[in-house]
Amino acid sequence: MTGRELPEEFVDGYAGVLGDVAHTGRRLNRQELQARRAAGERAAEAGHSLRALVNAHLAVTRASWPRTASAPTDSVLAALAQAVDALAGGYERAQHLAVRQEEAARREFIDDLLYGGSDLGRLAERAERFGLRLSHAHAVAVAEGPVAYSEADPVARRVQQALVGRFGDRQMLLTTKEGRLICIAPGDPAEVLAYFARQAHAATGGRVAVGRTHGGAGGIVQSYEEALNALELAERMGLGDPVLHAADLLVYPVLTRDRQAMADLVRSTLGPLQEARGGAGPLLETLAVYFDAGCVAAEAARRLSLSVRALTYRLARVHQLTGADPADPVHRYTLHTAVIGARLLDWPAQEL
């Protein structure tokens, strides 16, 4: 052993090279430098510190410096500097390679976790390495903003620092996927995901969706898909809430489970609106805002920048064309359901 930490193999050959340099004053040749780089790589791979590696070479230098050296001291020190530089270069190369391999393994794990493309037993083993216990029930939160984000993005780092500062390492995984911020955490208690949602919304200015809590690796896939569907639904329905919970939106998948029946309802109930001047769009928007405002005419008029009289005229026109009166409770339910269906099916932009 040289020093107290490194085996002899990491300084093997260095004493002989140093002795030759002390007598000739030459610089280290390519082969000798490559040997030091290789030693640096092996030390990094073995888990030894760069400080211990350099200290071991300094110890050899002190012990092996020839008393009868004919070369100037500066030559020997220059060779030592070459050796240390080569050691550091090899060490850093090994570390960078290890980081890239770790990142690749993490990305592969995340893909398998979110898309369910791996053996569940093997996935559970890998999950432990990244801080997740798949025996627990988890939920997934997804945040999107005006731009795409990567894990190296300052926004992603800021959100991660906020969560780690608040909760520490509490079996959660933060990452990015397709430009969105992703947080996977135990669903009970839900405080981690709630905090993530607040931080992500503040950092991105965008919308955050939280899937329901499910057990096992398959549950994470399901929760992730629920969060993505909630974001898509919010965009299509024009939902203004910055934080959405998939559990609160279950009525919409139910309404579209029989797509043909919903399309028939939209066509039969709202189809006549296409006869209006300007097409169905303006009257359909009026109905949507009217229902969103709780059927309060004054509030709906304010949101549409109309007078109450103009709004009342539009609602009367809907009644005239469709035969359904928005003021009638029975008709109102049919109209409201049809309006929701039109949004979900992107009608009238898309033919039904």
Tab-separated table of C-alpha atoms in Angstrom:
chain	number	residue	atom	x	y	z
A	1	MET	CA	0.000	0.000	0.000
A	2	THR	CA	1.104	3.581	-0.737
A	3	GLY	CA	-0.269	5.917	1.849
A	4	ARG	CA	-3.248	4.586	3.808
A	5	GLU	CA	-5.949	4.319	1.159
A	6	LEU	CA	-4.780	3.201	-2.269
A	7	PRO	CA	-3.438	-0.186	-3.361
A	8	GLU	CA	-0.036	-0.253	-4.995
A	9	GLU	CA	-1.522	-0.841	-8.438
A	10	PHE	CA	-2.605	2.783	-8.761
A	11	VAL	CA	0.991	4.094	-8.574
A	12	ASP	CA	2.590	1.122	-10.292
A	13	GLY	CA	5.478	2.220	-12.543
A	14	TYR	CA	5.428	5.829	-11.415
A	15	ALA	CA	8.560	5.598	-9.210
A	16	GLY	CA	10.659	4.279	-12.127
A	17	VAL	CA	9.426	7.007	-14.450
A	18	LEU	CA	10.190	9.654	-11.835
A	19	GLY	CA	13.730	8.297	-11.352
A	20	ASP	CA	14.414	8.467	-15.087
A	21	VAL	CA	13.046	11.996	-15.300
A	22	ALA	CA	15.245	13.067	-12.365
A	23	HIS	CA	18.344	11.998	-14.250
A	24	THR	CA	17.447	13.107	-17.776
A	25	GLY	CA	15.130	16.077	-17.235
A	26	ARG	CA	12.807	14.809	-19.951
A	27	ARG	CA	9.041	15.149	-20.044
A	28	LEU	CA	6.645	12.223	-19.691
A	29	ASN	CA	5.997	10.503	-23.004
A	30	ARG	CA	2.605	9.537	-24.441
A	31	GLN	CA	2.696	6.000	-23.097
A	32	GLU	CA	3.557	7.162	-19.585
A	33	LEU	CA	0.817	9.785	-19.615
A	34	GLN	CA	-1.682	7.197	-20.812
A	35	ALA	CA	-0.666	4.949	-17.933
A	36	ARG	CA	-1.450	7.756	-15.448
A	37	ARG	CA	-4.791	8.458	-17.150
A	38	ALA	CA	-5.664	4.772	-16.932
A	39	ALA	CA	-4.739	4.806	-13.233
A	40	GLY	CA	-7.056	7.773	-12.703
A	41	GLU	CA	-9.916	5.981	-14.462
A	42	ARG	CA	-9.443	2.798	-12.455
A	43	ALA	CA	-9.285	4.729	-9.179
A	44	ALA	CA	-12.569	6.511	-9.982
A	45	GLU	CA	-14.257	3.241	-10.945
A	46	ALA	CA	-13.022	1.639	-7.709
A	47	GLY	CA	-14.526	4.457	-5.665
A	48	HIS	CA	-11.291	6.096	-4.489
A	49	SER	CA	-11.100	9.883	-4.232
A	50	LEU	CA	-8.999	12.021	-6.518
A	51	ARG	CA	-7.361	13.559	-3.435
A	52	ALA	CA	-6.204	10.122	-2.254
A	53	LEU	CA	-4.861	9.338	-5.718
A	54	VAL	CA	-2.848	12.559	-5.921
A	55	ASN	CA	-1.597	12.195	-2.338
A	56	ALA	CA	-0.355	8.695	-3.128
A	57	HIS	CA	1.669	10.025	-6.084
A	58	LEU	CA	3.060	12.847	-3.956
A	59	ALA	CA	4.104	10.270	-1.356
A	60	VAL	CA	5.919	8.279	-4.032
A	61	THR	CA	7.552	11.476	-5.265
A	62	ARG	CA	8.890	12.293	-1.796
A	63	ALA	CA	10.064	8.731	-1.164
A	64	SER	CA	11.617	8.139	-4.585
A	65	TRP	CA	13.227	11.483	-5.359
A	66	PRO	CA	16.866	10.535	-6.123
A	67	ARG	CA	19.400	12.263	-3.920
A	68	THR	CA	21.836	12.295	-6.855
A	69	ALA	CA	19.388	13.660	-9.430
A	70	SER	CA	21.221	15.440	-12.224
A	71	ALA	CA	18.163	17.137	-13.724
A	72	PRO	CA	16.980	20.471	-12.337
A	73	THR	CA	14.262	20.354	-9.699
A	74	ASP	CA	11.949	22.259	-12.047
A	75	SER	CA	12.084	19.365	-14.529
A	76	VAL	CA	11.011	16.870	-11.897
A	77	LEU	CA	8.220	19.170	-10.709
A	78	ALA	CA	7.090	19.663	-14.326
A	79	ALA	CA	6.896	15.879	-14.749
A	80	LEU	CA	4.919	15.627	-11.503
A	81	ALA	CA	2.518	18.268	-12.798
A	82	GLN	CA	2.114	16.261	-16.020
A	83	ALA	CA	1.379	13.122	-14.026
A	84	VAL	CA	-1.197	14.848	-11.802
A	85	ASP	CA	-2.886	16.419	-14.824
A	86	ALA	CA	-3.114	13.022	-16.529
A	87	LEU	CA	-4.458	11.418	-13.343
A	88	ALA	CA	-7.156	14.109	-13.040
A	89	GLY	CA	-8.044	13.802	-16.725
A	90	GLY	CA	-8.552	10.043	-16.465
A	91	TYR	CA	-10.441	10.376	-13.198
A	92	GLU	CA	-12.814	13.010	-14.614
A	93	ARG	CA	-13.359	10.977	-17.766
A	94	ALA	CA	-14.439	7.967	-15.716
A	95	GLN	CA	-16.739	10.148	-13.599
A	96	HIS	CA	-18.368	11.726	-16.654
A	97	LEU	CA	-18.907	8.299	-18.163
A	98	ALA	CA	-20.456	7.067	-14.907
A	99	VAL	CA	-22.771	10.083	-14.804
A	100	ARG	CA	-23.892	9.491	-18.385
A	101	GLN	CA	-24.506	5.819	-17.665
A	102	GLU	CA	-26.481	6.715	-14.538
A	103	GLU	CA	-28.550	9.239	-16.502
A	104	ALA	CA	-29.227	6.682	-19.223
A	105	ALA	CA	-30.263	4.076	-16.642
A	106	ARG	CA	-32.519	6.606	-14.900
A	107	ARG	CA	-34.145	7.661	-18.171
A	108	GLU	CA	-34.732	4.037	-19.165
A	109	PHE	CA	-36.263	3.345	-15.756
A	110	ILE	CA	-38.571	6.360	-16.010
A	111	ASP	CA	-39.725	5.325	-19.484
A	112	ASP	CA	-40.463	1.795	-18.264
A	113	LEU	CA	-42.182	3.141	-15.154
A	114	LEU	CA	-44.475	5.566	-16.972
A	115	TYR	CA	-45.237	3.362	-19.961
A	116	GLY	CA	-45.291	-0.027	-18.253
A	117	GLY	CA	-42.730	-1.549	-20.607
A	118	SER	CA	-40.786	-3.781	-18.231
A	119	ASP	CA	-41.061	-6.893	-16.082
A	120	LEU	CA	-42.747	-5.802	-12.851
A	121	GLY	CA	-40.372	-7.720	-10.599
A	122	ARG	CA	-37.312	-6.234	-12.237
A	123	LEU	CA	-38.941	-2.793	-12.245
A	124	ALA	CA	-39.535	-2.963	-8.489
A	125	GLU	CA	-35.853	-3.779	-7.913
A	126	ARG	CA	-34.747	-0.831	-10.027
A	127	ALA	CA	-37.280	1.459	-8.331
A	128	GLU	CA	-35.561	1.002	-4.946
A	129	ARG	CA	-32.400	2.422	-6.473
A	130	PHE	CA	-34.217	5.606	-7.435
A	131	GLY	CA	-36.052	6.062	-4.138
A	132	LEU	CA	-39.442	4.481	-4.891
A	133	ARG	CA	-41.103	1.530	-3.195
A	134	LEU	CA	-43.640	0.118	-5.599
A	135	SER	CA	-45.318	-1.802	-2.783
A	136	HIS	CA	-46.814	1.567	-1.778
A	137	ALA	CA	-49.640	3.329	-3.605
A	138	HIS	CA	-48.464	6.286	-5.685
A	139	ALA	CA	-49.928	9.157	-7.662
A	140	VAL	CA	-48.406	11.180	-10.471
A	141	ALA	CA	-48.571	14.930	-11.011
A	142	VAL	CA	-47.751	16.480	-14.376
A	143	ALA	CA	-47.026	20.161	-14.958
A	144	GLU	CA	-46.769	21.880	-18.308
A	145	GLY	CA	-45.839	25.439	-19.158
A	146	PRO	CA	-45.375	27.658	-22.193
A	147	VAL	CA	-42.075	25.956	-23.113
A	148	ALA	CA	-40.607	22.474	-22.900
A	149	TYR	CA	-38.465	21.680	-19.850
A	150	SER	CA	-35.567	19.300	-19.277
A	151	GLU	CA	-34.081	18.089	-16.000
A	152	ALA	CA	-31.201	20.547	-16.436
A	153	ASP	CA	-33.589	23.471	-16.896
A	154	PRO	CA	-33.470	26.101	-14.110
A	155	VAL	CA	-37.243	25.795	-13.661
A	156	ALA	CA	-37.003	22.044	-13.045
A	157	ARG	CA	-34.079	22.508	-10.651
A	158	ARG	CA	-35.927	25.235	-8.742
A	159	VAL	CA	-38.972	23.023	-8.230
A	160	GLN	CA	-36.799	20.088	-7.174
A	161	GLN	CA	-34.846	22.206	-4.687
A	162	ALA	CA	-38.100	23.460	-3.184
A	163	LEU	CA	-39.425	19.929	-2.681
A	164	VAL	CA	-36.185	18.510	-1.299
A	165	GLY	CA	-35.867	21.514	1.008
A	166	ARG	CA	-39.396	20.942	2.304
A	167	PHE	CA	-39.622	17.155	2.465
A	168	GLY	CA	-36.085	15.838	2.074
A	169	ASP	CA	-35.726	12.455	0.396
A	170	ARG	CA	-39.220	11.132	1.012
A	171	GLN	CA	-39.515	8.366	-1.584
A	172	MET	CA	-40.432	10.691	-4.403
A	173	LEU	CA	-39.112	10.971	-7.933
A	174	LEU	CA	-38.932	14.204	-9.904
A	175	THR	CA	-38.159	14.138	-13.603
A	176	THR	CA	-39.216	15.515	-16.979
A	177	LYS	CA	-40.950	13.795	-19.857
A	178	GLU	CA	-41.800	15.262	-23.249
A	179	GLY	CA	-41.113	18.766	-21.942
A	180	ARG	CA	-43.333	18.422	-18.856
A	181	LEU	CA	-42.382	18.297	-15.174
A	182	ILE	CA	-43.290	15.009	-13.514
A	183	CYS	CA	-43.550	14.159	-9.814
A	184	ILE	CA	-44.206	10.617	-8.581
A	185	ALA	CA	-44.880	10.326	-4.866
A	186	PRO	CA	-46.871	8.276	-2.366
A	187	GLY	CA	-50.496	9.292	-2.695
A	188	ASP	CA	-51.252	9.143	1.013
A	189	PRO	CA	-50.624	11.634	2.421
A	190	ALA	CA	-50.948	13.811	-0.661
A	191	GLU	CA	-48.968	16.758	0.739
A	192	VAL	CA	-45.936	16.149	-1.502
A	193	LEU	CA	-47.955	16.304	-4.710
A	194	ALA	CA	-49.978	19.267	-3.463
A	195	TYR	CA	-46.763	21.157	-2.725
A	196	PHE	CA	-45.315	20.135	-6.087
A	197	ALA	CA	-48.429	21.459	-7.816
A	198	ARG	CA	-48.094	24.860	-6.130
A	199	GLN	CA	-44.375	25.130	-6.827
A	200	ALA	CA	-44.669	23.938	-10.423
A	201	HIS	CA	-47.515	26.330	-11.190
A	202	ALA	CA	-45.590	29.228	-9.670
A	203	ALA	CA	-42.433	28.308	-11.598
A	204	THR	CA	-44.010	27.627	-14.990
A	205	GLY	CA	-47.134	29.755	-14.937
A	206	GLY	CA	-48.832	26.763	-16.529
A	207	ARG	CA	-51.279	24.108	-15.487
A	208	VAL	CA	-50.748	21.078	-13.236
A	209	ALA	CA	-52.784	17.864	-13.219
A	210	VAL	CA	-52.731	15.224	-10.503
A	211	GLY	CA	-53.742	11.655	-11.249
A	212	ARG	CA	-55.522	9.422	-8.765
A	213	THR	CA	-53.651	7.207	-6.320
A	214	HIS	CA	-53.177	3.599	-7.409
A	215	GLY	CA	-51.136	0.677	-6.138
A	216	GLY	CA	-48.178	-1.019	-7.802
A	217	ALA	CA	-46.176	-0.188	-10.914
A	218	GLY	CA	-49.273	-0.465	-13.102
A	219	GLY	CA	-50.959	2.082	-10.871
A	220	ILE	CA	-48.242	4.624	-11.637
A	221	VAL	CA	-48.859	4.163	-15.362
A	222	GLN	CA	-52.597	4.645	-14.820
A	223	SER	CA	-52.137	7.737	-12.657
A	224	TYR	CA	-49.744	9.248	-15.213
A	225	GLU	CA	-52.239	8.682	-18.035
A	226	GLU	CA	-55.008	10.212	-15.931
A	227	ALA	CA	-52.911	13.334	-15.358
A	228	LEU	CA	-52.135	13.649	-19.077
A	229	ASN	CA	-55.798	13.163	-19.972
A	230	ALA	CA	-56.772	15.825	-17.439
A	231	LEU	CA	-54.401	18.320	-19.085
A	232	GLU	CA	-55.810	17.529	-22.511
A	233	LEU	CA	-59.347	17.767	-21.206
A	234	ALA	CA	-58.647	21.123	-19.566
A	235	GLU	CA	-57.345	22.487	-22.851
A	236	ARG	CA	-60.343	21.241	-24.797
A	237	MET	CA	-62.925	22.299	-22.234
A	238	GLY	CA	-61.301	25.640	-21.491
A	239	LEU	CA	-61.029	24.863	-17.783
A	240	GLY	CA	-59.334	27.737	-15.986
A	241	ASP	CA	-58.183	25.997	-12.804
A	242	PRO	CA	-54.360	26.029	-12.454
A	243	VAL	CA	-54.409	22.701	-10.590
A	244	LEU	CA	-56.630	19.870	-11.778
A	245	HIS	CA	-57.397	16.576	-10.065
A	246	ALA	CA	-58.344	13.632	-12.228
A	247	ALA	CA	-60.748	12.477	-9.519
A	248	ASP	CA	-62.785	15.656	-10.040
A	249	LEU	CA	-63.076	15.127	-13.804
A	250	LEU	CA	-64.376	11.550	-13.928
A	251	VAL	CA	-67.717	12.682	-15.308
A	252	TYR	CA	-66.135	13.615	-18.648
A	253	PRO	CA	-64.757	10.149	-19.527
A	254	VAL	CA	-68.152	8.737	-18.525
A	255	LEU	CA	-69.907	11.087	-20.933
A	256	THR	CA	-67.675	10.082	-23.834
A	257	ARG	CA	-67.485	6.360	-23.080
A	258	ASP	CA	-70.192	5.863	-25.704
A	259	ARG	CA	-68.834	8.261	-28.281
A	260	GLN	CA	-71.500	7.505	-30.873
A	261	ALA	CA	-74.310	8.223	-28.431
A	262	MET	CA	-72.695	11.532	-27.466
A	263	ALA	CA	-72.203	12.470	-31.117
A	264	ASP	CA	-75.877	11.736	-31.778
A	265	LEU	CA	-76.878	13.955	-28.837
A	266	VAL	CA	-74.711	16.835	-30.079
A	267	ARG	CA	-76.011	16.554	-33.640
A	268	SER	CA	-79.657	16.301	-32.698
A	269	THR	CA	-79.606	18.954	-29.958
A	270	LEU	CA	-77.121	21.533	-31.256
A	271	GLY	CA	-77.054	20.809	-34.972
A	272	PRO	CA	-79.761	23.391	-35.727
A	273	LEU	CA	-77.452	26.125	-34.372
A	274	GLN	CA	-75.515	25.884	-37.624
A	275	GLU	CA	-78.414	27.657	-39.340
A	276	ALA	CA	-77.710	30.826	-37.334
A	277	ARG	CA	-75.889	33.736	-38.919
A	278	GLY	CA	-72.198	33.149	-38.294
A	279	GLY	CA	-72.716	29.445	-37.726
A	280	ALA	CA	-73.024	27.531	-34.481
A	281	GLY	CA	-69.868	28.953	-32.856
A	282	PRO	CA	-71.189	32.176	-31.251
A	283	LEU	CA	-74.347	30.598	-29.844
A	284	LEU	CA	-72.449	27.540	-28.641
A	285	GLU	CA	-69.981	29.809	-26.819
A	286	THR	CA	-72.896	31.712	-25.292
A	287	LEU	CA	-74.397	28.508	-23.931
A	288	ALA	CA	-71.046	27.323	-22.581
A	289	VAL	CA	-70.379	30.579	-20.736
A	290	TYR	CA	-73.974	30.736	-19.498
A	291	PHE	CA	-73.690	27.286	-17.936
A	292	ASP	CA	-70.208	28.001	-16.564
A	293	ALA	CA	-71.636	31.099	-14.874
A	294	GLY	CA	-74.220	29.005	-13.057
A	295	CYS	CA	-76.975	30.158	-15.440
A	296	VAL	CA	-76.739	33.677	-14.019
A	297	ALA	CA	-77.453	35.951	-16.976
A	298	ALA	CA	-75.708	39.038	-15.580
A	299	GLU	CA	-72.470	37.134	-14.873
A	300	ALA	CA	-72.533	35.375	-18.246
A	301	ALA	CA	-73.085	38.713	-20.005
A	302	ARG	CA	-70.129	40.200	-18.151
A	303	ARG	CA	-67.860	37.324	-19.149
A	304	LEU	CA	-68.924	37.657	-22.784
A	305	SER	CA	-68.673	41.475	-22.737
A	306	LEU	CA	-72.335	41.705	-23.727
A	307	SER	CA	-75.331	43.488	-22.318
A	308	VAL	CA	-77.846	41.341	-20.463
A	309	ARG	CA	-80.338	42.154	-23.202
A	310	ALA	CA	-77.976	40.888	-25.907
A	311	LEU	CA	-77.348	37.713	-23.937
A	312	THR	CA	-81.079	37.146	-23.454
A	313	TYR	CA	-81.581	37.570	-27.211
A	314	ARG	CA	-78.955	34.918	-27.934
A	315	LEU	CA	-80.535	32.463	-25.507
A	316	ALA	CA	-83.925	33.092	-27.109
A	317	ARG	CA	-82.355	32.398	-30.504
A	318	VAL	CA	-81.051	29.070	-29.185
A	319	HIS	CA	-84.561	28.201	-28.026
A	320	GLN	CA	-85.997	29.174	-31.393
A	321	LEU	CA	-83.520	27.063	-33.393
A	322	THR	CA	-83.281	23.993	-31.178
A	323	GLY	CA	-86.645	23.925	-29.462
A	324	ALA	CA	-84.825	23.610	-26.129
A	325	ASP	CA	-85.199	26.426	-23.619
A	326	PRO	CA	-82.030	27.100	-21.520
A	327	ALA	CA	-84.288	28.478	-18.770
A	328	ASP	CA	-86.236	25.226	-18.468
A	329	PRO	CA	-84.610	22.785	-15.990
A	330	VAL	CA	-85.271	19.697	-18.146
A	331	HIS	CA	-84.119	21.339	-21.362
A	332	ARG	CA	-81.186	22.901	-19.538
A	333	TYR	CA	-79.752	19.508	-18.564
A	334	THR	CA	-79.949	18.261	-22.159
A	335	LEU	CA	-78.403	21.426	-23.539
A	336	HIS	CA	-75.628	21.460	-20.934
A	337	THR	CA	-74.732	17.828	-21.601
A	338	ALA	CA	-74.720	18.480	-25.353
A	339	VAL	CA	-72.460	21.530	-24.892
A	340	ILE	CA	-70.014	19.458	-22.851
A	341	GLY	CA	-70.114	16.802	-25.563
A	342	ALA	CA	-69.463	19.398	-28.251
A	343	ARG	CA	-66.372	20.552	-26.396
A	344	LEU	CA	-65.138	17.025	-25.853
A	345	LEU	CA	-65.664	16.106	-29.505
A	346	ASP	CA	-64.399	19.464	-30.804
A	347	TRP	CA	-67.650	20.192	-32.606
A	348	PRO	CA	-68.365	21.992	-34.904
A	349	ALA	CA	-64.714	22.176	-35.989
A	350	GLN	CA	-64.758	18.383	-36.365
A	351	GLU	CA	-67.502	16.611	-38.255
A	352	LEU	CA	-69.424	14.067	-36.214
